[in-house]
């Protein structure tokens, strides 16, 4: 590979990491409030479809983005209702949401494009390539000639970190996951904080879906998230629930994805399937303690019951 | 005690009052799912009664339809049993999808080998290979859960994606299982001696469904009437108490998870040796996740799993007929299935709060009598 194609690959890797980073930043909030949301996979898929739907309906990129976030938020609300109010098992509820998302997107895949003879590609996020930064050696062409959503993908985790670690509201969110009863004693509503956390994760999963469709594809395909939502949850394990490390893990997984796509087109000594497996194997290794101990929020997976301490 | 049991069988639905029988819960959930789906069918401009009627004819209306229902139910039954059995020991095996791939691959590997054995033995070896393949895939989460205390949920989920790619590797050249020069990534056809026998000529009804029903019977008897079943249930209800009662909880977890994963392997075996007759890339397409739904609707009751697998098999078998009759696409089946699970979860809570409230009252009563004036 020459320098040009290496640059091209790295730029693609960053672009493919963007949806993961956005979903990951949102998932921080749900994980921190102690609610595990494997429904993010399905929520992201629905976000993909909503983005295309609203784009076809309004012709406006930003309304499409907001639409995807809104639908994602609705799915987050359902998960919140099931797991917080109904105290359902979080994995079971998330799995049900994934099944529903897969079914509904498969069902609406036809009606989505009804009236079109061929599938039109909707407007993509504009590419922003500042002249001054273009000439930076190496970084210029890799980082600074990207669709606008990619810049957001880098800003959102930083913003999320700031909110979680530098605001009192963030402190409450973090405390809910570790010591919900202490939060309740302090006069805050545990339920409200958990709802906010889970809905936030849904909103950003929807945005991640929009980033997946509107950054370079411009169309919806059934099952197109293909495990990316799960990869984000894996990134939490590898990144040990630290926002910056989680974002870094997302970039790692996005790069593996870009690598496997490349391996399918050019002949590499290693089959492309190995690159697809890599993030998941790495996650299991991290869980098994081969890459340092992983500690999540204390109450993840357990429903909050105000009466039992 | 008997009073307690009776109370638990009453289902309380907010705004609707009490309802007898816990079996009513899944039925109510399915009814609600059909109702909501009917709204979607109307929204697409079709008559839901016509649609459901066509579906019923497509799943039970003829011998071919019934055969199709059984073929569709077989992997869901085997996979659903795996999930339900794990759940009895408190394990949530969400890795059935991966176990289907590895079990199917192992069965294919044996089924493609021209072994110097009689045909019936070849078939049995291939079937066992399917079980062992799935169980082997369960070994990793079982070890990590039992000896390292790591949640089986994330590990089994992650291993699904590894398994899918593993099978993909097997059917692409230069793998020895891949067909030379084939246009699609696939294996050569399974040898006739290792194919599951067909029950009704002219249909694709293979013995997978019988394997499933027999497995259900064995698991049911095992859980209800053997010390092993007792240990399994105790491990699931309260691992601490089980440990104090002298049960080797670690060993129990490993065995149950291996059997659970083996059932997933059998589901994959049935698809490869009975239906597809080759190993294909992505041959399962989500059957493992549907198996979780099957077990959830049955509330992990083994007999309930048989019923719910047949129900979902019937839905799938009838979906094609519905599509040709009223033009509603087959994925409506996935929607009905997911809605039924969502409603089961939603309704399930009523029972739970009732039991919890009763427990709390009991506790308060005890406290009062202890701290009394």
PDB file of N, CA, C and O in Angstrom, chain A residues 148-206:
ATOM      1  N   UNK A 148     -19.518  16.462   8.227  1.00  0.00           N
ATOM      2  CA  UNK A 148     -19.635  17.276   9.439  1.00  0.00           C
ATOM      3  C   UNK A 148     -19.970  16.423  10.666  1.00  0.00           C
ATOM      4  O   UNK A 148     -19.514  16.698  11.784  1.00  0.00           O
ATOM      5  N   UNK A 149     -20.704  15.334  10.462  1.00  0.00           N
ATOM      6  CA  UNK A 149     -21.112  14.498  11.600  1.00  0.00           C
ATOM      7  C   UNK A 149     -19.887  13.883  12.292  1.00  0.00           C
ATOM      8  O   UNK A 149     -19.905  13.617  13.494  1.00  0.00           O
ATOM      9  N   UNK A 150     -18.810  13.674  11.546  1.00  0.00           N
ATOM     10  CA  UNK A 150     -17.607  13.084  12.132  1.00  0.00           C
ATOM     11  C   UNK A 150     -16.997  14.046  13.162  1.00  0.00           C
ATOM     12  O   UNK A 150     -16.528  13.627  14.219  1.00  0.00           O
ATOM     13  N   UNK A 151     -17.051  15.342  12.844  1.00  0.00           N
ATOM     14  CA  UNK A 151     -16.543  16.321  13.823  1.00  0.00           C
ATOM     15  C   UNK A 151     -17.385  16.271  15.096  1.00  0.00           C
ATOM     16  O   UNK A 151     -16.873  16.325  16.200  1.00  0.00           O
ATOM     17  N   UNK A 152     -18.715  16.142  14.887  1.00  0.00           N
ATOM     18  CA  UNK A 152     -19.599  16.007  16.050  1.00  0.00           C
ATOM     19  C   UNK A 152     -19.251  14.761  16.860  1.00  0.00           C
ATOM     20  O   UNK A 152     -19.299  14.761  18.079  1.00  0.00           O
ATOM     21  N   UNK A 153     -18.899  13.697  16.140  1.00  0.00           N
ATOM     22  CA  UNK A 153     -18.593  12.428  16.815  1.00  0.00           C
ATOM     23  C   UNK A 153     -17.410  12.588  17.761  1.00  0.00           C
ATOM     24  O   UNK A 153     -17.290  11.852  18.735  1.00  0.00           O
ATOM     25  N   UNK A 154     -16.529  13.539  17.442  1.00  0.00           N
ATOM     26  CA  UNK A 154     -15.407  13.768  18.356  1.00  0.00           C
ATOM     27  C   UNK A 154     -15.779  14.734  19.470  1.00  0.00           C
ATOM     28  O   UNK A 154     -15.265  14.648  20.577  1.00  0.00           O
ATOM     29  N   UNK A 155     -16.689  15.659  19.167  1.00  0.00           N
ATOM     30  CA  UNK A 155     -17.078  16.655  20.166  1.00  0.00           C
ATOM     31  C   UNK A 155     -18.003  16.034  21.219  1.00  0.00           C
ATOM     32  O   UNK A 155     -17.869  16.297  22.417  1.00  0.00           O
ATOM     33  N   UNK A 156     -18.936  15.170  20.770  1.00  0.00           N
ATOM     34  CA  UNK A 156     -19.956  14.636  21.685  1.00  0.00           C
ATOM     35  C   UNK A 156     -19.364  13.867  22.868  1.00  0.00           C
ATOM     36  O   UNK A 156     -19.751  14.116  24.012  1.00  0.00           O
ATOM     37  N   UNK A 157     -18.392  12.953  22.648  1.00  0.00           N
ATOM     38  CA  UNK A 157     -17.832  12.263  23.830  1.00  0.00           C
ATOM     39  C   UNK A 157     -17.155  13.221  24.808  1.00  0.00           C
ATOM     40  O   UNK A 157     -17.228  13.024  26.026  1.00  0.00           O
ATOM     41  N   UNK A 158     -16.514  14.255  24.273  1.00  0.00           N
ATOM     42  CA  UNK A 158     -15.852  15.227  25.151  1.00  0.00           C
ATOM     43  C   UNK A 158     -16.899  15.969  25.980  1.00  0.00           C
ATOM     44  O   UNK A 158     -16.758  16.136  27.198  1.00  0.00           O
ATOM     45  N   UNK A 159     -17.975  16.355  25.286  1.00  0.00           N
ATOM     46  CA  UNK A 159     -19.077  17.041  25.968  1.00  0.00           C
ATOM     47  C   UNK A 159     -19.697  16.137  27.027  1.00  0.00           C
ATOM     48  O   UNK A 159     -19.972  16.570  28.164  1.00  0.00           O
ATOM     49  N   UNK A 160     -19.888  14.864  26.664  1.00  0.00           N
ATOM     50  CA  UNK A 160     -20.491  13.908  27.602  1.00  0.00           C
ATOM     51  C   UNK A 160     -19.609  13.751  28.834  1.00  0.00           C
ATOM     52  O   UNK A 160     -20.094  13.708  29.963  1.00  0.00           O
ATOM     53  N   UNK A 161     -18.308  13.681  28.616  1.00  0.00           N
ATOM     54  CA  UNK A 161     -17.370  13.551  29.726  1.00  0.00           C
ATOM     55  C   UNK A 161     -17.461  14.769  30.633  1.00  0.00           C
ATOM     56  O   UNK A 161     -17.479  14.652  31.864  1.00  0.00           O
ATOM     57  N   UNK A 162     -17.519  15.938  29.998  1.00  0.00           N
ATOM     58  CA  UNK A 162     -17.596  17.169  30.785  1.00  0.00           C
ATOM     59  C   UNK A 162     -18.872  17.175  31.624  1.00  0.00           C
ATOM     60  O   UNK A 162     -18.854  17.472  32.822  1.00  0.00           O
ATOM     61  N   UNK A 163     -19.996  16.792  30.999  1.00  0.00           N
ATOM     62  CA  UNK A 163     -21.263  16.777  31.739  1.00  0.00           C
ATOM     63  C   UNK A 163     -21.198  15.792  32.900  1.00  0.00           C
ATOM     64  O   UNK A 163     -21.585  16.098  34.032  1.00  0.00           O
ATOM     65  N   UNK A 164     -20.665  14.610  32.633  1.00  0.00           N
ATOM     66  CA  UNK A 164     -20.668  13.564  33.651  1.00  0.00           C
ATOM     67  C   UNK A 164     -19.717  13.868  34.808  1.00  0.00           C
ATOM     68  O   UNK A 164     -19.985  13.526  35.944  1.00  0.00           O
ATOM     69  N   UNK A 165     -18.586  14.506  34.489  1.00  0.00           N
ATOM     70  CA  UNK A 165     -17.565  14.643  35.527  1.00  0.00           C
ATOM     71  C   UNK A 165     -17.378  16.064  36.052  1.00  0.00           C
ATOM     72  O   UNK A 165     -16.659  16.281  37.007  1.00  0.00           O
ATOM     73  N   UNK A 166     -18.034  17.043  35.402  1.00  0.00           N
ATOM     74  CA  UNK A 166     -17.804  18.420  35.830  1.00  0.00           C
ATOM     75  C   UNK A 166     -19.075  19.152  36.210  1.00  0.00           C
ATOM     76  O   UNK A 166     -19.035  20.324  36.536  1.00  0.00           O
ATOM     77  N   UNK A 167     -20.233  18.493  36.127  1.00  0.00           N
ATOM     78  CA  UNK A 167     -21.465  19.177  36.523  1.00  0.00           C
ATOM     79  C   UNK A 167     -22.117  18.391  37.662  1.00  0.00           C
ATOM     80  O   UNK A 167     -21.904  17.185  37.798  1.00  0.00           O
ATOM     81  N   UNK A 168     -22.916  19.075  38.471  1.00  0.00           N
ATOM     82  CA  UNK A 168     -23.587  18.386  39.578  1.00  0.00           C
ATOM     83  C   UNK A 168     -24.581  17.371  39.039  1.00  0.00           C
ATOM     84  O   UNK A 168     -24.799  16.317  39.614  1.00  0.00           O
ATOM     85  N   UNK A 169     -25.193  17.728  37.886  1.00  0.00           N
ATOM     86  CA  UNK A 169     -26.140  16.824  37.266  1.00  0.00           C
ATOM     87  C   UNK A 169     -25.445  15.515  36.874  1.00  0.00           C
ATOM     88  O   UNK A 169     -25.957  14.423  37.085  1.00  0.00           O
ATOM     89  N   UNK A 170     -24.243  15.658  36.342  1.00  0.00           N
ATOM     90  CA  UNK A 170     -23.454  14.481  35.968  1.00  0.00           C
ATOM     91  C   UNK A 170     -23.098  13.653  37.185  1.00  0.00           C
ATOM     92  O   UNK A 170     -23.118  12.421  37.152  1.00  0.00           O
ATOM     93  N   UNK A 171     -22.794  14.357  38.266  1.00  0.00           N
ATOM     94  CA  UNK A 171     -22.463  13.657  39.517  1.00  0.00           C
ATOM     95  C   UNK A 171     -23.646  12.797  39.965  1.00  0.00           C
ATOM     96  O   UNK A 171     -23.482  11.638  40.359  1.00  0.00           O
ATOM     97  N   UNK A 172     -24.857  13.386  39.848  1.00  0.00           N
ATOM     98  CA  UNK A 172     -26.057  12.646  40.249  1.00  0.00           C
ATOM     99  C   UNK A 172     -26.226  11.414  39.375  1.00  0.00           C
ATOM    100  O   UNK A 172     -26.525  10.323  39.856  1.00  0.00           O
ATOM    101  N   UNK A 173     -26.031  11.592  38.058  1.00  0.00           N
ATOM    102  CA  UNK A 173     -26.158  10.470  37.117  1.00  0.00           C
ATOM    103  C   UNK A 173     -25.202   9.350  37.509  1.00  0.00           C
ATOM    104  O   UNK A 173     -25.564   8.172  37.552  1.00  0.00           O
ATOM    105  N   UNK A 174     -23.960   9.725  37.817  1.00  0.00           N
ATOM    106  CA  UNK A 174     -22.972   8.695  38.151  1.00  0.00           C
ATOM    107  C   UNK A 174     -23.326   8.028  39.480  1.00  0.00           C
ATOM    108  O   UNK A 174     -23.167   6.830  39.649  1.00  0.00           O
ATOM    109  N   UNK A 175     -23.799   8.850  40.414  1.00  0.00           N
ATOM    110  CA  UNK A 175     -24.115   8.313  41.735  1.00  0.00           C
ATOM    111  C   UNK A 175     -25.278   7.317  41.664  1.00  0.00           C
ATOM    112  O   UNK A 175     -25.302   6.330  42.389  1.00  0.00           O
ATOM    113  N   UNK A 176     -26.238   7.578  40.772  1.00  0.00           N
ATOM    114  CA  UNK A 176     -27.406   6.707  40.673  1.00  0.00           C
ATOM    115  C   UNK A 176     -27.006   5.262  40.369  1.00  0.00           C
ATOM    116  O   UNK A 176     -27.572   4.318  40.900  1.00  0.00           O
ATOM    117  N   UNK A 177     -25.977   5.121  39.521  1.00  0.00           N
ATOM    118  CA  UNK A 177     -25.555   3.783  39.147  1.00  0.00           C
ATOM    119  C   UNK A 177     -24.851   3.050  40.270  1.00  0.00           C
ATOM    120  O   UNK A 177     -24.917   1.832  40.367  1.00  0.00           O
ATOM    121  N   UNK A 178     -24.164   3.808  41.126  1.00  0.00           N
ATOM    122  CA  UNK A 178     -23.389   3.163  42.184  1.00  0.00           C
ATOM    123  C   UNK A 178     -24.140   3.079  43.506  1.00  0.00           C
ATOM    124  O   UNK A 178     -24.127   2.068  44.186  1.00  0.00           O
ATOM    125  N   UNK A 179     -24.795   4.181  43.897  1.00  0.00           N
ATOM    126  CA  UNK A 179     -25.476   4.216  45.197  1.00  0.00           C
ATOM    127  C   UNK A 179     -26.840   4.872  45.071  1.00  0.00           C
ATOM    128  O   UNK A 179     -27.048   5.989  45.533  1.00  0.00           O
ATOM    129  N   UNK A 180     -27.797   4.177  44.440  1.00  0.00           N
ATOM    130  CA  UNK A 180     -29.102   4.807  44.210  1.00  0.00           C
ATOM    131  C   UNK A 180     -29.790   5.263  45.495  1.00  0.00           C
ATOM    132  O   UNK A 180     -30.450   6.304  45.502  1.00  0.00           O
ATOM    133  N   UNK A 181     -29.595   4.531  46.567  1.00  0.00           N
ATOM    134  CA  UNK A 181     -30.304   4.904  47.793  1.00  0.00           C
ATOM    135  C   UNK A 181     -29.743   6.189  48.393  1.00  0.00           C
ATOM    136  O   UNK A 181     -30.480   6.983  48.974  1.00  0.00           O
ATOM    137  N   UNK A 182     -28.425   6.392  48.212  1.00  0.00           N
ATOM    138  CA  UNK A 182     -27.832   7.648  48.675  1.00  0.00           C
ATOM    139  C   UNK A 182     -28.395   8.821  47.885  1.00  0.00           C
ATOM    140  O   UNK A 182     -28.668   9.884  48.431  1.00  0.00           O
ATOM    141  N   UNK A 183     -28.597   8.599  46.588  1.00  0.00           N
ATOM    142  CA  UNK A 183     -29.153   9.659  45.743  1.00  0.00           C
ATOM    143  C   UNK A 183     -30.577   9.987  46.189  1.00  0.00           C
ATOM    144  O   UNK A 183     -30.964  11.152  46.282  1.00  0.00           O
ATOM    145  N   UNK A 184     -31.335   8.949  46.487  1.00  0.00           N
ATOM    146  CA  UNK A 184     -32.702   9.167  46.942  1.00  0.00           C
ATOM    147  C   UNK A 184     -32.720   9.917  48.268  1.00  0.00           C
ATOM    148  O   UNK A 184     -33.524  10.814  48.480  1.00  0.00           O
ATOM    149  N   UNK A 185     -31.779   9.567  49.148  1.00  0.00           N
ATOM    150  CA  UNK A 185     -31.696  10.243  50.443  1.00  0.00           C
ATOM    151  C   UNK A 185     -31.366  11.715  50.269  1.00  0.00           C
ATOM    152  O   UNK A 185     -31.807  12.557  51.028  1.00  0.00           O
ATOM    153  N   UNK A 186     -30.575  12.022  49.215  1.00  0.00           N
ATOM    154  CA  UNK A 186     -30.206  13.409  48.954  1.00  0.00           C
ATOM    155  C   UNK A 186     -31.360  14.197  48.352  1.00  0.00           C
ATOM    156  O   UNK A 186     -31.222  15.378  48.052  1.00  0.00           O
ATOM    157  N   UNK A 187     -32.500  13.556  48.168  1.00  0.00           N
ATOM    158  CA  UNK A 187     -33.682  14.275  47.709  1.00  0.00           C
ATOM    159  C   UNK A 187     -33.845  14.320  46.205  1.00  0.00           C
ATOM    160  O   UNK A 187     -34.688  15.034  45.683  1.00  0.00           O
ATOM    161  N   UNK A 188     -33.024  13.535  45.478  1.00  0.00           N
ATOM    162  CA  UNK A 188     -33.178  13.515  44.019  1.00  0.00           C
ATOM    163  C   UNK A 188     -34.023  12.301  43.626  1.00  0.00           C
ATOM    164  O   UNK A 188     -34.073  11.312  44.354  1.00  0.00           O
ATOM    165  N   UNK A 189     -34.665  12.399  42.458  1.00  0.00           N
ATOM    166  CA  UNK A 189     -35.492  11.289  42.008  1.00  0.00           C
ATOM    167  C   UNK A 189     -34.639  10.290  41.239  1.00  0.00           C
ATOM    168  O   UNK A 189     -34.122  10.595  40.170  1.00  0.00           O
ATOM    169  N   UNK A 190     -34.488   9.112  41.804  1.00  0.00           N
ATOM    170  CA  UNK A 190     -33.718   8.060  41.134  1.00  0.00           C
ATOM    171  C   UNK A 190     -34.377   7.681  39.816  1.00  0.00           C
ATOM    172  O   UNK A 190     -33.718   7.532  38.787  1.00  0.00           O
ATOM    173  N   UNK A 191     -35.710   7.570  39.843  1.00  0.00           N
ATOM    174  CA  UNK A 191     -36.432   7.197  38.634  1.00  0.00           C
ATOM    175  C   UNK A 191     -36.197   8.214  37.528  1.00  0.00           C
ATOM    176  O   UNK A 191     -35.912   7.852  36.395  1.00  0.00           O
ATOM    177  N   UNK A 192     -36.319   9.500  37.853  1.00  0.00           N
ATOM    178  CA  UNK A 192     -36.166  10.537  36.827  1.00  0.00           C
ATOM    179  C   UNK A 192     -34.766  10.484  36.227  1.00  0.00           C
ATOM    180  O   UNK A 192     -34.595  10.540  35.003  1.00  0.00           O
ATOM    181  N   UNK A 193     -33.748  10.341  37.074  1.00  0.00           N
ATOM    182  CA  UNK A 193     -32.371  10.310  36.575  1.00  0.00           C
ATOM    183  C   UNK A 193     -32.144   9.096  35.677  1.00  0.00           C
ATOM    184  O   UNK A 193     -31.487   9.193  34.637  1.00  0.00           O
ATOM    185  N   UNK A 194     -32.707   7.966  36.080  1.00  0.00           N
ATOM    186  CA  UNK A 194     -32.546   6.759  35.262  1.00  0.00           C
ATOM    187  C   UNK A 194     -33.259   6.922  33.924  1.00  0.00           C
ATOM    188  O   UNK A 194     -32.721   6.553  32.878  1.00  0.00           O
ATOM    189  N   UNK A 195     -34.470   7.484  33.971  1.00  0.00           N
ATOM    190  CA  UNK A 195     -35.195   7.721  32.719  1.00  0.00           C
ATOM    191  C   UNK A 195     -34.377   8.614  31.798  1.00  0.00           C
ATOM    192  O   UNK A 195     -34.241   8.347  30.607  1.00  0.00           O
ATOM    193  N   UNK A 196     -33.828   9.695  32.348  1.00  0.00           N
ATOM    194  CA  UNK A 196     -33.040  10.618  31.526  1.00  0.00           C
ATOM    195  C   UNK A 196     -31.856   9.873  30.906  1.00  0.00           C
ATOM    196  O   UNK A 196     -31.565  10.009  29.723  1.00  0.00           O
ATOM    197  N   UNK A 197     -31.195   9.060  31.725  1.00  0.00           N
ATOM    198  CA  UNK A 197     -30.034   8.322  31.236  1.00  0.00           C
ATOM    199  C   UNK A 197     -30.382   7.403  30.080  1.00  0.00           C
ATOM    200  O   UNK A 197     -29.717   7.409  29.032  1.00  0.00           O
ATOM    201  N   UNK A 198     -31.451   6.618  30.245  1.00  0.00           N
ATOM    202  CA  UNK A 198     -31.804   5.634  29.212  1.00  0.00           C
ATOM    203  C   UNK A 198     -32.301   6.342  27.950  1.00  0.00           C
ATOM    204  O   UNK A 198     -31.935   5.964  26.830  1.00  0.00           O
ATOM    205  N   UNK A 199     -33.128   7.388  28.131  1.00  0.00           N
ATOM    206  CA  UNK A 199     -33.633   8.101  26.948  1.00  0.00           C
ATOM    207  C   UNK A 199     -32.479   8.756  26.199  1.00  0.00           C
ATOM    208  O   UNK A 199     -32.428   8.740  24.967  1.00  0.00           O
ATOM    209  N   UNK A 200     -31.510   9.325  26.947  1.00  0.00           N
ATOM    210  CA  UNK A 200     -30.345   9.925  26.297  1.00  0.00           C
ATOM    211  C   UNK A 200     -29.634   8.890  25.427  1.00  0.00           C
ATOM    212  O   UNK A 200     -29.239   9.181  24.289  1.00  0.00           O
ATOM    213  N   UNK A 201     -29.476   7.686  25.957  1.00  0.00           N
ATOM    214  CA  UNK A 201     -28.792   6.661  25.171  1.00  0.00           C
ATOM    215  C   UNK A 201     -29.565   6.358  23.889  1.00  0.00           C
ATOM    216  O   UNK A 201     -28.972   6.142  22.833  1.00  0.00           O
ATOM    217  N   UNK A 202     -30.902   6.369  23.989  1.00  0.00           N
ATOM    218  CA  UNK A 202     -31.714   6.128  22.798  1.00  0.00           C
ATOM    219  C   UNK A 202     -31.565   7.242  21.777  1.00  0.00           C
ATOM    220  O   UNK A 202     -31.414   6.984  20.579  1.00  0.00           O
ATOM    221  N   UNK A 203     -31.584   8.494  22.256  1.00  0.00           N
ATOM    222  CA  UNK A 203     -31.456   9.640  21.358  1.00  0.00           C
ATOM    223  C   UNK A 203     -30.151   9.551  20.571  1.00  0.00           C
ATOM    224  O   UNK A 203     -30.113   9.732  19.346  1.00  0.00           O
ATOM    225  N   UNK A 204     -29.063   9.219  21.283  1.00  0.00           N
ATOM    226  CA  UNK A 204     -27.770   9.184  20.594  1.00  0.00           C
ATOM    227  C   UNK A 204     -27.614   7.929  19.741  1.00  0.00           C
ATOM    228  O   UNK A 204     -26.870   7.949  18.757  1.00  0.00           O
ATOM    229  N   UNK A 205     -28.307   6.854  20.108  1.00  0.00           N
ATOM    230  CA  UNK A 205     -28.302   5.686  19.226  1.00  0.00           C
ATOM    231  C   UNK A 205     -29.005   6.043  17.919  1.00  0.00           C
ATOM    232  O   UNK A 205     -28.568   5.642  16.834  1.00  0.00           O
ATOM    233  N   UNK A 206     -30.085   6.833  18.015  1.00  0.00           N
ATOM    234  CA  UNK A 206     -30.759   7.310  16.812  1.00  0.00           C
ATOM    235  C   UNK A 206     -29.836   8.179  15.973  1.00  0.00           C
ATOM    236  O   UNK A 206     -29.752   8.026  14.754  1.00  0.00           O
TER     237      UNK A 206
END
